[in-house]
Short mmCIF file of C-alpha atoms in Angstrom, two decimals:
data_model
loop_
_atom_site.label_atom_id
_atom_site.label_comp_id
_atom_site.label_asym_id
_atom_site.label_seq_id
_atom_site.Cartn_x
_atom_site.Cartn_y
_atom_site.Cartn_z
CA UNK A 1 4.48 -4.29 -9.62
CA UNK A 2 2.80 -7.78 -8.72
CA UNK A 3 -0.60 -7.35 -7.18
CA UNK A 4 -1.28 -6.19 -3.30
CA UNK A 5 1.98 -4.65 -3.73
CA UNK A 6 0.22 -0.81 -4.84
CA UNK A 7 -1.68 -0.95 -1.16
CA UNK A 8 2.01 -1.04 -0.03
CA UNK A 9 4.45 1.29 -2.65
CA UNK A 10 3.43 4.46 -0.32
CA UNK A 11 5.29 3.02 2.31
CA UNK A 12 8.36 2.19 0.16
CA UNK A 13 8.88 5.41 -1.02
CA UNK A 14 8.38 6.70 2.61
CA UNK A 15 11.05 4.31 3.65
CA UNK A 16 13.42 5.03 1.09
CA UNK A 17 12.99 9.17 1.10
CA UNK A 18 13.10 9.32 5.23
CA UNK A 19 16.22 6.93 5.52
CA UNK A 20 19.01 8.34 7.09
CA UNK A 21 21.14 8.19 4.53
CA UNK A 22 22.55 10.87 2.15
CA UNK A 23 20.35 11.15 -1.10
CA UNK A 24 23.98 10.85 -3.11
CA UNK A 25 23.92 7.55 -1.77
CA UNK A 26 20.02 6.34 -1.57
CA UNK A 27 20.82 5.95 -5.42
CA UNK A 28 22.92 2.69 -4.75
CA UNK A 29 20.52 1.48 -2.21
CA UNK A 30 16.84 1.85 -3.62
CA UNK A 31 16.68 -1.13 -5.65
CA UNK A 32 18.11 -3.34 -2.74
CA UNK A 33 16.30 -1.95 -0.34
CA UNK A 34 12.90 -2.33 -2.17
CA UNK A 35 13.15 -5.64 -2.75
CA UNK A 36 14.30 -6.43 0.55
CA UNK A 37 11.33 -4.52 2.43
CA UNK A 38 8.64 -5.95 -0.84
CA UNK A 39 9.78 -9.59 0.78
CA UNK A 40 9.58 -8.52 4.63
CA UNK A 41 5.88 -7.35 3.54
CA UNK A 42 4.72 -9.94 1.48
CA UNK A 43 3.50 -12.41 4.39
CA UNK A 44 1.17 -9.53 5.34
CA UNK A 45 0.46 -8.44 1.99
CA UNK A 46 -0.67 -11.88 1.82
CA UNK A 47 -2.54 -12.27 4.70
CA UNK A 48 -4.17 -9.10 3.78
CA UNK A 49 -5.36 -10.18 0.24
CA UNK A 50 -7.21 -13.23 1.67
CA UNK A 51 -8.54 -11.91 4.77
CA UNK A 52 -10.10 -8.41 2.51
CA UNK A 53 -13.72 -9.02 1.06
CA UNK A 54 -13.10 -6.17 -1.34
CA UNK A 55 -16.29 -6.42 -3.21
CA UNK A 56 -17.78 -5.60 0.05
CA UNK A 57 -15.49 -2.60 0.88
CA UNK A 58 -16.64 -1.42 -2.30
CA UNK A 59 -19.80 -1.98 -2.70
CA UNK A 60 -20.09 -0.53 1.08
CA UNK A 61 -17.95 2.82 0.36
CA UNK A 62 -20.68 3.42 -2.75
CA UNK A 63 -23.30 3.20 -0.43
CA UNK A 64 -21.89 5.68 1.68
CA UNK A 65 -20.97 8.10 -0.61
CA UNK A 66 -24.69 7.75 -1.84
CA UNK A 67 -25.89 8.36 1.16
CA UNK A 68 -24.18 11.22 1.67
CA UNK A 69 -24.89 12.62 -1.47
CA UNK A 70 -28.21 12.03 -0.87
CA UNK A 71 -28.56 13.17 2.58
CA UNK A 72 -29.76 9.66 3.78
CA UNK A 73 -28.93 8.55 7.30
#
């Protein structure tokens, strides 16, 4: 799976279990139907992976979890 596309495989598999079609015939349609939503997704996917410091986001969620380890405010 090409990177950025792991934030978005949740959704895939959402798509693909909750379609209204019978699961005796989702079996003919998965491949098809992932590629066709990974390309509707990649201009966000995109947008997402240049807009997201995610150095920051890390570095911020250990100093929360720290914190609240710790009991610091």
């Amino acid at each position: 799976m090409p990177p950025g596309e792991v934030t978005f495989s949740e959704s895939l598999d959402a798509l693909i279990h909750w379609a209204p079609v019978a699961d005796e015939l989702k079996q003919y349609d998965v491949e098809a139907l992932r590629n066709s939503m990974r390309f509707q997704w990649k201009h966000v996917r995109d947008q997402l992976t240049s807009l997201l410091d995610v150095e920051s986001v890390v570095e911020d969620i250990q100093r929360q979890s720290l914190m609240i380890e710790t009991g610091d405010p």
